[in-house]
Amino acid sequence: MKVVDIINKSEKTVFSFELLPPLKGTTGDKLYNTIEQLLEFDPKYINITTHRDEFDFHQREDGLIEKRIVRKRPGTVAIAASIQHKYGIPVVPHILCGGFTRSETEHVLIDLFFLGIENVLALRGDGLKSEPVFTPEPNGNRYASELVEQISNLKKGKYLDPDLKNNTPLDFCIGVAGYPEKHFEAPNLDTDMEYLRKKVDAGAEYIVTQMFFDNSKYYRFVEKCRAAGITVPIIPGLKPIAVLSQLTVLPKIFSIDLPQDLAKALKKCKNNSDAKKVGTEWAILQAKDLVKHGAPSLHVYTYGITDNVKEIMKAVL
Ligand code: FAD
C-alpha cells in the first residue's frame, strides 16, 4: 500500500519508524529484532535509509596509505524487500542522488518494482566528507527535485532510453525531505521552501521532516508550506534523545536547535541512562502534542534503539 493512501485513509495519527540497513559483515537479525519489538504498536510503514560509498584511508602492510572506497551499510534494496515480505508492512527505501548515476538509479527502481516495493523517499544525500560542496556523479541527479522528476517519468513509463517500447510504468509513491529549521546549505527558509515546492511540483506526494525538538517550529513550517501552496501531508520526524553526547552532536550534524529547557535538563544528566530518560520524557510530550494537533504520522528515527520508542508509543497511541 502507498504511504499517501495509508495516511489519507487513517482517521488518526499513524506510527512509522526509520531504520538503518545492517552494517557490512553483520546479519539482519538485529534489524528484525528491532522490528519485532515494535510490531505491537502496529507500524503502518517502515523506512530504510541508504548510505552511499565513502572514502577512507587504510595503512597497508608496506606502510603506505591507501585510499579505499567503502560502503558501510549496503543492502537497502534487499533488506527493504525482505522486511516487506516477512512482516507484510510496506517499506520505504531511501533513494539518493549522491553516488549514483541516473542509470544506476533507474536500475535500483526497476529492482524495487520487481520486488513489490511501492514507496520511495527521494533525497539528494550529503556530499562526501572530502568535498566542500555536494557533487553529483557525472550523469547523476544534482537535486532531489531532479530525482523526483526521474521517478515521476518512470511512473509514466518514461525510461532513460528513448527507444524502449511498451514500457511498464513504475508506480511509486514518492516522499521527500523537509526542514522546519531550514536545510543547512539554504541561505534562508524562504529559498528552501521554493525548492521544496519544486519537489512537490515534480511529483512528491508527501514530506517527512528533519527531526525537531520544538513543535512550534513544525507547526510554523506547516503553515509556511500551506501559504506557499504546498498541500501534501507533512509528516513530523521525531528523534528521542538516547545518549548524552547528542546534546552537541545533533545540532552539529543536523543543523537544528535544542530548546533551552531540554538542553538544561540534559546538561544536568550524569550519564547516558539519565539522558535517555530526559530524551524519552521530552519525546513523549512532543508526540502527545503532535497527535493532539492531528499530525498524519509520527515518524520515529529509532536507529535500532527500541525501549525508549516503546515507552513513547505506549504513552501516546
Ligand atoms: P534537496 O531537496 O536537493 O536540497 C538540498 C539543498 O539544495 C537545500 O539547501 C536546498 O535548498 C537546495 N536546493 C534544492 N533544489 C535546488 C535548486 N534547484 N537550485 C539550487 N538549490 C537547490 N541522507 C542519506 O544519505 N541517506 C538517507 O537515507 C537519508 N535519509 C533522510 C531522511 C529524512 C527524513 C531526512 C530529512 C534526511 C535524510 N537524509 C539522508 C539527509 C539528506 O540527504 C540531506 O539532508 C541532504 O543534505 C539534503 O537532501 P534533500 O533531499 O533535502 O536535498
mmCIF file of C-alpha atoms and ligand atoms in Angstrom:
data_model
loop_
_atom_site.group_PDB
_atom_site.id
_atom_site.type_symbol
_atom_site.label_atom_id
_atom_site.label_comp_id
_atom_site.label_asym_id
_atom_site.label_seq_id
_atom_site.Cartn_x
_atom_site.Cartn_y
_atom_site.Cartn_z
ATOM 1 C CA MET A 1 0.000 0.000 0.000
ATOM 2 C CA LYS A 2 1.175 3.525 -0.722
ATOM 3 C CA VAL A 3 2.121 5.785 2.200
ATOM 4 C CA VAL A 4 -0.122 8.553 0.968
ATOM 5 C CA ASP A 5 -3.121 6.176 0.859
ATOM 6 C CA ILE A 6 -2.314 4.885 4.358
ATOM 7 C CA ILE A 7 -2.280 8.448 5.694
ATOM 8 C CA ASN A 8 -5.335 9.630 3.805
ATOM 9 C CA LYS A 9 -7.396 6.590 4.861
ATOM 10 C CA SER A 10 -6.442 6.773 8.532
ATOM 11 C CA GLU A 11 -8.596 8.888 10.818
ATOM 12 C CA LYS A 12 -5.890 9.130 13.451
ATOM 13 C CA THR A 13 -2.143 9.623 13.616
ATOM 14 C CA VAL A 14 -0.308 6.510 12.479
ATOM 15 C CA PHE A 15 3.090 5.262 13.620
ATOM 16 C CA SER A 16 6.051 4.729 11.325
ATOM 17 C CA PHE A 17 9.729 4.393 12.004
ATOM 18 C CA GLU A 18 13.092 4.588 10.303
ATOM 19 C CA LEU A 19 15.901 2.037 10.426
ATOM 20 C CA LEU A 20 19.400 1.737 9.042
ATOM 21 C CA PRO A 21 20.407 -1.312 6.973
ATOM 22 C CA PRO A 22 22.778 -3.681 8.818
ATOM 23 C CA LEU A 23 26.477 -2.858 8.909
ATOM 24 C CA LYS A 24 28.507 -4.755 6.315
ATOM 25 C CA GLY A 25 29.607 -8.086 7.799
ATOM 26 C CA THR A 26 26.598 -8.445 10.094
ATOM 27 C CA THR A 27 23.306 -10.238 9.554
ATOM 28 C CA GLY A 28 19.819 -8.744 9.528
ATOM 29 C CA ASP A 29 18.972 -10.325 12.910
ATOM 30 C CA LYS A 30 19.332 -7.124 14.951
ATOM 31 C CA LEU A 31 17.132 -5.258 12.496
ATOM 32 C CA TYR A 32 14.430 -7.938 12.532
ATOM 33 C CA ASN A 33 14.585 -7.975 16.335
ATOM 34 C CA THR A 34 14.058 -4.184 16.415
ATOM 35 C CA ILE A 35 11.050 -4.517 14.152
ATOM 36 C CA GLU A 36 9.589 -7.366 16.211
ATOM 37 C CA GLN A 37 9.883 -5.258 19.376
ATOM 38 C CA LEU A 38 7.763 -2.565 17.720
ATOM 39 C CA LEU A 39 5.129 -4.696 15.956
ATOM 40 C CA GLU A 40 2.686 -4.370 18.886
ATOM 41 C CA PHE A 41 2.322 -0.662 18.021
ATOM 42 C CA ASP A 42 1.084 -1.520 14.543
ATOM 43 C CA PRO A 43 3.609 0.413 12.441
ATOM 44 C CA LYS A 44 1.964 1.289 9.147
ATOM 45 C CA TYR A 45 5.211 1.545 7.215
ATOM 46 C CA ILE A 46 8.959 1.354 7.820
ATOM 47 C CA ASN A 47 11.663 3.496 6.214
ATOM 48 C CA ILE A 48 15.109 2.100 5.403
ATOM 49 C CA THR A 49 17.945 4.552 4.902
ATOM 50 C CA THR A 50 20.551 4.396 2.136
ATOM 51 C CA HIS A 51 24.264 5.001 2.601
ATOM 52 C CA ARG A 52 26.493 5.939 -0.298
ATOM 53 C CA ASP A 53 30.104 4.920 -0.855
ATOM 54 C CA GLU A 54 32.616 6.862 1.216
ATOM 55 C CA PHE A 55 36.375 7.158 1.045
ATOM 56 C CA ASP A 56 38.623 6.097 3.900
ATOM 57 C CA PHE A 57 42.377 5.798 4.319
ATOM 58 C CA HIS A 58 43.922 2.446 5.176
ATOM 59 C CA GLN A 59 47.542 1.724 6.149
ATOM 60 C CA ARG A 60 48.893 -1.134 4.056
ATOM 61 C CA GLU A 61 51.422 -3.700 5.340
ATOM 62 C CA ASP A 62 54.193 -1.880 3.458
ATOM 63 C CA GLY A 63 53.359 1.274 5.430
ATOM 64 C CA LEU A 64 51.870 3.169 2.501
ATOM 65 C CA ILE A 65 48.474 4.783 2.918
ATOM 66 C CA GLU A 66 45.808 3.563 0.549
ATOM 67 C CA LYS A 67 42.607 5.444 -0.307
ATOM 68 C CA ARG A 68 39.731 2.969 -0.356
ATOM 69 C CA ILE A 69 36.088 3.153 -1.270
ATOM 70 C CA VAL A 70 33.844 1.677 1.407
ATOM 71 C CA ARG A 71 30.097 1.328 1.774
ATOM 72 C CA LYS A 72 29.444 0.562 5.417
ATOM 73 C CA ARG A 73 25.765 -0.247 5.075
ATOM 74 C CA PRO A 74 24.979 -1.804 1.705
ATOM 75 C CA GLY A 75 21.843 -3.784 1.044
ATOM 76 C CA THR A 76 18.978 -1.287 1.288
ATOM 77 C CA VAL A 77 17.050 -2.824 -1.617
ATOM 78 C CA ALA A 78 17.356 -6.407 -0.382
ATOM 79 C CA ILE A 79 16.611 -5.653 3.266
ATOM 80 C CA ALA A 80 13.642 -3.443 2.299
ATOM 81 C CA ALA A 81 12.114 -6.258 0.265
ATOM 82 C CA SER A 82 12.912 -8.822 2.920
ATOM 83 C CA ILE A 83 11.174 -6.795 5.656
ATOM 84 C CA GLN A 84 8.137 -6.087 3.498
ATOM 85 C CA HIS A 85 7.686 -9.751 2.638
ATOM 86 C CA LYS A 86 8.483 -11.058 6.143
ATOM 87 C CA TYR A 87 6.115 -8.764 8.048
ATOM 88 C CA GLY A 88 3.630 -7.626 5.384
ATOM 89 C CA ILE A 89 4.355 -3.987 6.282
ATOM 90 C CA PRO A 90 5.042 -1.519 3.442
ATOM 91 C CA VAL A 91 8.690 -0.454 3.366
ATOM 92 C CA VAL A 92 10.005 2.874 2.089
ATOM 93 C CA PRO A 93 13.619 2.616 0.906
ATOM 94 C CA HIS A 94 15.512 5.888 0.602
ATOM 95 C CA ILE A 95 16.867 6.701 -2.860
ATOM 96 C CA LEU A 96 19.815 9.091 -3.136
ATOM 97 C CA CYS A 97 21.194 11.339 -5.861
ATOM 98 C CA GLY A 98 24.693 11.289 -4.328
ATOM 99 C CA GLY A 99 26.927 8.475 -5.536
ATOM 100 C CA PHE A 100 24.531 7.230 -8.207
ATOM 101 C CA THR A 101 24.179 7.927 -11.914
ATOM 102 C CA ARG A 102 20.656 8.305 -13.314
ATOM 103 C CA SER A 103 21.074 4.968 -14.986
ATOM 104 C CA GLU A 104 22.017 3.233 -11.703
ATOM 105 C CA THR A 105 19.031 4.904 -10.062
ATOM 106 C CA GLU A 106 16.763 3.566 -12.793
ATOM 107 C CA HIS A 107 18.110 0.051 -12.202
ATOM 108 C CA VAL A 108 17.508 0.322 -8.441
ATOM 109 C CA LEU A 109 13.932 1.438 -9.102
ATOM 110 C CA ILE A 110 13.374 -1.433 -11.538
ATOM 111 C CA ASP A 111 14.660 -3.883 -8.895
ATOM 112 C CA LEU A 112 12.372 -2.368 -6.253
ATOM 113 C CA PHE A 113 9.373 -2.588 -8.579
ATOM 114 C CA PHE A 114 10.085 -6.291 -9.274
ATOM 115 C CA LEU A 115 10.338 -6.859 -5.516
ATOM 116 C CA GLY A 116 6.899 -5.364 -4.904
ATOM 117 C CA ILE A 117 8.035 -2.115 -3.248
ATOM 118 C CA GLU A 118 5.609 0.737 -3.942
ATOM 119 C CA ASN A 119 7.121 3.579 -1.914
ATOM 120 C CA VAL A 120 10.380 5.539 -2.027
ATOM 121 C CA LEU A 121 11.788 8.584 -0.238
ATOM 122 C CA ALA A 122 13.731 10.688 -2.769
ATOM 123 C CA LEU A 123 16.748 12.514 -1.321
ATOM 124 C CA ARG A 124 19.827 14.281 -2.519
ATOM 125 C CA GLY A 125 22.107 12.852 0.168
ATOM 126 C CA ASP A 126 25.028 14.716 1.687
ATOM 127 C CA GLY A 127 28.311 15.468 -0.026
ATOM 128 C CA LEU A 128 31.356 13.322 0.713
ATOM 129 C CA LYS A 129 33.322 14.428 3.788
ATOM 130 C CA SER A 130 36.219 15.239 1.456
ATOM 131 C CA GLU A 131 34.066 17.545 -0.717
ATOM 132 C CA PRO A 132 33.390 21.177 0.217
ATOM 133 C CA VAL A 133 30.024 21.017 -1.560
ATOM 134 C CA PHE A 134 27.783 18.225 -2.769
ATOM 135 C CA THR A 135 28.914 16.976 -6.172
ATOM 136 C CA PRO A 136 26.690 14.685 -8.210
ATOM 137 C CA GLU A 137 28.061 11.799 -10.226
ATOM 138 C CA PRO A 138 28.568 12.548 -13.928
ATOM 139 C CA ASN A 139 25.059 11.901 -15.320
ATOM 140 C CA GLY A 140 23.664 11.853 -11.794
ATOM 141 C CA ASN A 141 20.894 13.957 -10.276
ATOM 142 C CA ARG A 142 22.080 17.174 -8.588
ATOM 143 C CA TYR A 143 18.979 17.933 -6.513
ATOM 144 C CA ALA A 144 16.240 15.813 -5.024
ATOM 145 C CA SER A 145 13.771 17.611 -7.334
ATOM 146 C CA GLU A 146 15.620 16.127 -10.340
ATOM 147 C CA LEU A 147 15.419 12.671 -8.772
ATOM 148 C CA VAL A 148 11.684 13.138 -8.148
ATOM 149 C CA GLU A 149 11.344 14.125 -11.807
ATOM 150 C CA GLN A 150 13.139 10.943 -12.880
ATOM 151 C CA ILE A 151 10.870 8.774 -10.710
ATOM 152 C CA SER A 152 7.786 10.661 -11.930
ATOM 153 C CA ASN A 153 8.864 9.952 -15.511
ATOM 154 C CA LEU A 154 9.146 6.242 -14.691
ATOM 155 C CA LYS A 155 5.645 6.411 -13.215
ATOM 156 C CA LYS A 156 4.546 7.424 -16.732
ATOM 157 C CA GLY A 157 6.626 4.647 -18.314
ATOM 158 C CA LYS A 158 9.288 7.125 -19.477
ATOM 159 C CA TYR A 159 12.636 5.373 -19.050
ATOM 160 C CA LEU A 160 16.053 6.901 -19.826
ATOM 161 C CA ASP A 161 16.343 5.006 -23.119
ATOM 162 C CA PRO A 162 14.045 6.863 -25.536
ATOM 163 C CA ASP A 163 13.984 3.837 -27.863
ATOM 164 C CA LEU A 164 12.400 1.478 -25.285
ATOM 165 C CA LYS A 165 8.933 0.378 -26.398
ATOM 166 C CA ASN A 166 5.869 -0.888 -24.434
ATOM 167 C CA ASN A 167 7.321 0.368 -21.191
ATOM 168 C CA THR A 168 5.785 -0.680 -17.905
ATOM 169 C CA PRO A 169 5.088 2.330 -15.685
ATOM 170 C CA LEU A 170 6.832 2.009 -12.284
ATOM 171 C CA ASP A 171 4.149 3.306 -9.971
ATOM 172 C CA PHE A 172 5.938 4.555 -6.829
ATOM 173 C CA CYS A 173 4.531 6.832 -4.166
ATOM 174 C CA ILE A 174 7.248 9.472 -3.709
ATOM 175 C CA GLY A 175 8.101 11.173 -0.417
ATOM 176 C CA VAL A 176 10.704 13.914 0.080
ATOM 177 C CA ALA A 177 12.503 15.604 2.991
ATOM 178 C CA GLY A 178 11.554 18.973 4.507
ATOM 179 C CA TYR A 179 13.413 21.096 7.055
ATOM 180 C CA PRO A 180 11.408 23.087 9.648
ATOM 181 C CA GLU A 181 14.670 24.789 10.681
ATOM 182 C CA LYS A 182 15.841 25.021 7.013
ATOM 183 C CA HIS A 183 18.409 22.868 5.256
ATOM 184 C CA PHE A 184 21.914 23.775 6.400
ATOM 185 C CA GLU A 185 23.007 24.905 2.928
ATOM 186 C CA ALA A 186 19.957 27.069 2.208
ATOM 187 C CA PRO A 187 20.504 30.803 2.647
ATOM 188 C CA ASN A 188 17.096 31.149 4.321
ATOM 189 C CA LEU A 189 13.835 29.284 4.917
ATOM 190 C CA ASP A 190 12.003 31.051 2.052
ATOM 191 C CA THR A 191 14.546 29.864 -0.523
ATOM 192 C CA ASP A 192 14.468 26.350 0.935
ATOM 193 C CA MET A 193 10.669 26.452 0.707
ATOM 194 C CA GLU A 194 10.826 27.355 -3.016
ATOM 195 C CA TYR A 195 12.911 24.256 -3.655
ATOM 196 C CA LEU A 196 10.619 22.136 -1.514
ATOM 197 C CA ARG A 197 7.750 23.354 -3.658
ATOM 198 C CA LYS A 198 9.760 22.324 -6.724
ATOM 199 C CA LYS A 199 9.987 18.762 -5.338
ATOM 200 C CA VAL A 200 6.235 18.666 -4.806
ATOM 201 C CA ASP A 201 5.557 20.136 -8.260
ATOM 202 C CA ALA A 202 7.817 17.421 -9.707
ATOM 203 C CA GLY A 203 5.620 14.731 -8.146
ATOM 204 C CA ALA A 204 6.353 14.312 -4.422
ATOM 205 C CA GLU A 205 3.194 13.192 -2.630
ATOM 206 C CA TYR A 206 4.219 13.828 0.963
ATOM 207 C CA ILE A 207 7.002 15.369 3.037
ATOM 208 C CA VAL A 208 8.856 13.891 6.038
ATOM 209 C CA THR A 209 10.571 16.461 8.198
ATOM 210 C CA GLN A 210 14.009 16.530 9.668
ATOM 211 C CA MET A 211 13.946 15.967 13.440
ATOM 212 C CA PHE A 212 12.994 18.966 15.597
ATOM 213 C CA PHE A 213 12.641 19.368 19.348
ATOM 214 C CA ASP A 214 10.337 22.375 19.456
ATOM 215 C CA ASN A 215 6.913 21.577 17.994
ATOM 216 C CA SER A 216 6.160 25.231 17.311
ATOM 217 C CA LYS A 217 8.845 25.063 14.588
ATOM 218 C CA TYR A 218 6.974 22.205 12.897
ATOM 219 C CA TYR A 219 3.610 23.999 13.150
ATOM 220 C CA ARG A 220 5.120 27.199 11.672
ATOM 221 C CA PHE A 221 6.729 25.144 8.907
ATOM 222 C CA VAL A 222 3.396 23.519 8.025
ATOM 223 C CA GLU A 223 1.733 26.967 7.941
ATOM 224 C CA LYS A 224 4.505 28.314 5.712
ATOM 225 C CA CYS A 225 4.179 25.344 3.354
ATOM 226 C CA ARG A 226 0.423 25.839 3.110
ATOM 227 C CA ALA A 227 0.929 29.550 2.424
ATOM 228 C CA ALA A 228 3.381 28.576 -0.340
ATOM 229 C CA GLY A 229 0.721 26.360 -1.920
ATOM 230 C CA ILE A 230 2.197 23.049 -0.732
ATOM 231 C CA THR A 231 -0.824 20.940 0.140
ATOM 232 C CA VAL A 232 0.645 17.427 0.563
ATOM 233 C CA PRO A 233 0.776 15.725 4.011
ATOM 234 C CA ILE A 234 3.736 16.843 6.153
ATOM 235 C CA ILE A 235 4.918 14.074 8.483
ATOM 236 C CA PRO A 236 6.851 15.155 11.577
ATOM 237 C CA GLY A 237 10.150 13.385 12.260
ATOM 238 C CA LEU A 238 10.626 12.585 15.941
ATOM 239 C CA LYS A 239 14.024 11.720 17.419
ATOM 240 C CA PRO A 240 14.128 10.633 21.044
ATOM 241 C CA ILE A 241 17.488 11.646 22.512
ATOM 242 C CA ALA A 242 19.163 8.483 23.778
ATOM 243 C CA VAL A 243 22.731 9.429 24.702
ATOM 244 C CA LEU A 244 24.281 12.445 26.378
ATOM 245 C CA SER A 245 26.601 13.362 23.502
ATOM 246 C CA GLN A 246 23.549 14.076 21.319
ATOM 247 C CA LEU A 247 23.221 17.395 23.143
ATOM 248 C CA THR A 248 26.051 18.689 20.948
ATOM 249 C CA VAL A 249 26.159 16.121 18.141
ATOM 250 C CA LEU A 250 22.598 16.559 16.862
ATOM 251 C CA PRO A 251 22.787 20.359 16.426
ATOM 252 C CA LYS A 252 26.124 19.934 14.657
ATOM 253 C CA ILE A 253 25.112 17.146 12.279
ATOM 254 C CA PHE A 254 21.532 18.159 11.551
ATOM 255 C CA SER A 255 21.765 21.928 11.948
ATOM 256 C CA ILE A 256 18.902 22.087 14.422
ATOM 257 C CA ASP A 257 18.387 23.792 17.783
ATOM 258 C CA LEU A 258 17.649 22.116 21.090
ATOM 259 C CA PRO A 259 15.280 24.230 23.205
ATOM 260 C CA GLN A 260 16.834 25.738 26.322
ATOM 261 C CA ASP A 261 14.740 23.647 28.750
ATOM 262 C CA LEU A 262 15.810 20.411 27.050
ATOM 263 C CA ALA A 263 19.446 21.496 26.853
ATOM 264 C CA LYS A 264 19.429 22.468 30.553
ATOM 265 C CA ALA A 265 17.881 19.141 31.568
ATOM 266 C CA LEU A 266 20.462 17.225 29.512
ATOM 267 C CA LYS A 267 23.340 19.225 30.962
ATOM 268 C CA LYS A 268 22.299 18.055 34.429
ATOM 269 C CA CYS A 269 22.478 14.375 33.388
ATOM 270 C CA LYS A 270 25.335 12.348 34.798
ATOM 271 C CA ASN A 271 25.258 9.508 32.275
ATOM 272 C CA ASN A 272 23.555 8.141 29.168
ATOM 273 C CA SER A 273 20.849 6.459 31.165
ATOM 274 C CA ASP A 274 19.812 9.844 32.682
ATOM 275 C CA ALA A 275 19.959 11.435 29.226
ATOM 276 C CA LYS A 276 17.770 8.698 27.755
ATOM 277 C CA LYS A 277 15.166 9.309 30.469
ATOM 278 C CA VAL A 278 15.126 13.042 29.768
ATOM 279 C CA GLY A 279 15.025 12.423 25.993
ATOM 280 C CA THR A 280 12.158 9.949 26.304
ATOM 281 C CA GLU A 281 10.086 12.270 28.500
ATOM 282 C CA TRP A 282 10.669 15.140 26.070
ATOM 283 C CA ALA A 283 9.701 12.977 23.091
ATOM 284 C CA ILE A 284 6.509 11.857 24.871
ATOM 285 C CA LEU A 285 5.482 15.497 25.377
ATOM 286 C CA GLN A 286 6.274 16.273 21.750
ATOM 287 C CA ALA A 287 4.436 13.196 20.462
ATOM 288 C CA LYS A 288 1.302 13.829 22.547
ATOM 289 C CA ASP A 289 1.139 17.401 21.297
ATOM 290 C CA LEU A 290 1.663 16.327 17.664
ATOM 291 C CA VAL A 291 -1.131 13.752 17.945
ATOM 292 C CA LYS A 292 -3.418 16.389 19.514
ATOM 293 C CA HIS A 293 -2.703 18.664 16.544
ATOM 294 C CA GLY A 294 -3.615 15.871 14.093
ATOM 295 C CA ALA A 295 -0.152 15.058 12.688
ATOM 296 C CA PRO A 296 -0.610 12.466 9.904
ATOM 297 C CA SER A 297 2.043 10.120 11.254
ATOM 298 C CA LEU A 298 4.674 10.015 13.977
ATOM 299 C CA HIS A 299 7.815 9.137 12.072
ATOM 300 C CA VAL A 300 10.337 7.997 14.668
ATOM 301 C CA TYR A 301 14.054 7.937 13.967
ATOM 302 C CA THR A 302 14.807 4.801 16.005
ATOM 303 C CA TYR A 303 18.333 3.914 14.860
ATOM 304 C CA GLY A 304 17.846 0.466 16.332
ATOM 305 C CA ILE A 305 17.022 1.550 19.897
ATOM 306 C CA THR A 306 13.611 0.282 20.939
ATOM 307 C CA ASP A 307 12.986 0.540 24.689
ATOM 308 C CA ASN A 308 12.534 4.325 24.563
ATOM 309 C CA VAL A 309 10.414 4.133 21.390
ATOM 310 C CA LYS A 310 8.177 1.545 23.086
ATOM 311 C CA GLU A 311 7.749 3.825 26.090
ATOM 312 C CA ILE A 312 6.831 6.753 23.839
ATOM 313 C CA MET A 313 4.345 4.739 21.802
ATOM 314 C CA LYS A 314 2.746 3.279 24.930
ATOM 315 C CA ALA A 315 2.239 6.810 26.237
ATOM 316 C CA VAL A 316 0.708 8.263 23.086
ATOM 317 C CA LEU A 317 -1.069 5.654 20.952
HETATM 318 P P1 FAD B 1 17.451 18.842 -1.795
HETATM 319 O O1 FAD B 1 15.987 18.949 -1.691
HETATM 320 O O2 FAD B 1 18.035 18.621 -3.144
HETATM 321 O O3 FAD B 1 18.075 20.180 -1.160
HETATM 322 C C1 FAD B 1 19.459 20.259 -0.880
HETATM 323 C C2 FAD B 1 19.870 21.734 -0.795
HETATM 324 O O4 FAD B 1 19.840 22.315 -2.103
HETATM 325 C C3 FAD B 1 18.935 22.603 0.040
HETATM 326 O O5 FAD B 1 19.709 23.583 0.672
HETATM 327 C C4 FAD B 1 18.002 23.243 -0.971
HETATM 328 O O6 FAD B 1 17.502 24.491 -0.524
HETATM 329 C C5 FAD B 1 18.907 23.390 -2.171
HETATM 330 N N1 FAD B 1 18.226 23.227 -3.467
HETATM 331 C C6 FAD B 1 17.283 22.312 -3.778
HETATM 332 N N2 FAD B 1 16.943 22.426 -5.080
HETATM 333 C C7 FAD B 1 17.703 23.432 -5.594
HETATM 334 C C8 FAD B 1 17.843 24.036 -6.889
HETATM 335 N N3 FAD B 1 17.090 23.607 -7.918
HETATM 336 N N4 FAD B 1 18.739 25.043 -7.045
HETATM 337 C C9 FAD B 1 19.509 25.481 -6.007
HETATM 338 N N5 FAD B 1 19.411 24.947 -4.738
HETATM 339 C C10 FAD B 1 18.531 23.934 -4.553
HETATM 340 N N6 FAD B 1 20.792 11.099 3.780
HETATM 341 C C11 FAD B 1 21.356 9.940 3.364
HETATM 342 O O7 FAD B 1 22.498 9.929 2.917
HETATM 343 N N7 FAD B 1 20.653 8.754 3.428
HETATM 344 C C12 FAD B 1 19.375 8.687 3.897
HETATM 345 O O8 FAD B 1 18.785 7.600 3.929
HETATM 346 C C13 FAD B 1 18.767 9.890 4.361
HETATM 347 N N8 FAD B 1 17.506 9.886 4.844
HETATM 348 C C14 FAD B 1 16.915 11.070 5.232
HETATM 349 C C15 FAD B 1 15.577 11.062 5.665
HETATM 350 C C16 FAD B 1 14.950 12.249 6.055
HETATM 351 C C17 FAD B 1 13.514 12.212 6.515
HETATM 352 C C18 FAD B 1 15.683 13.477 6.027
HETATM 353 C C19 FAD B 1 15.035 14.761 6.480
HETATM 354 C C20 FAD B 1 17.004 13.497 5.584
HETATM 355 C C21 FAD B 1 17.631 12.306 5.175
HETATM 356 N N9 FAD B 1 18.956 12.282 4.700
HETATM 357 C C22 FAD B 1 19.528 11.108 4.268
HETATM 358 C C23 FAD B 1 19.752 13.509 4.676
HETATM 359 C C24 FAD B 1 19.643 14.289 3.328
HETATM 360 O O9 FAD B 1 20.152 13.506 2.294
HETATM 361 C C25 FAD B 1 20.429 15.579 3.492
HETATM 362 O O10 FAD B 1 19.781 16.438 4.392
HETATM 363 C C26 FAD B 1 20.809 16.300 2.208
HETATM 364 O O11 FAD B 1 21.802 17.273 2.536
HETATM 365 C C27 FAD B 1 19.671 17.051 1.517
HETATM 366 O O12 FAD B 1 18.785 16.196 0.938
HETATM 367 P P2 FAD B 1 17.420 16.743 0.269
HETATM 368 O O13 FAD B 1 16.776 15.612 -0.376
HETATM 369 O O14 FAD B 1 16.656 17.518 1.260
HETATM 370 O O15 FAD B 1 18.057 17.724 -0.848
#
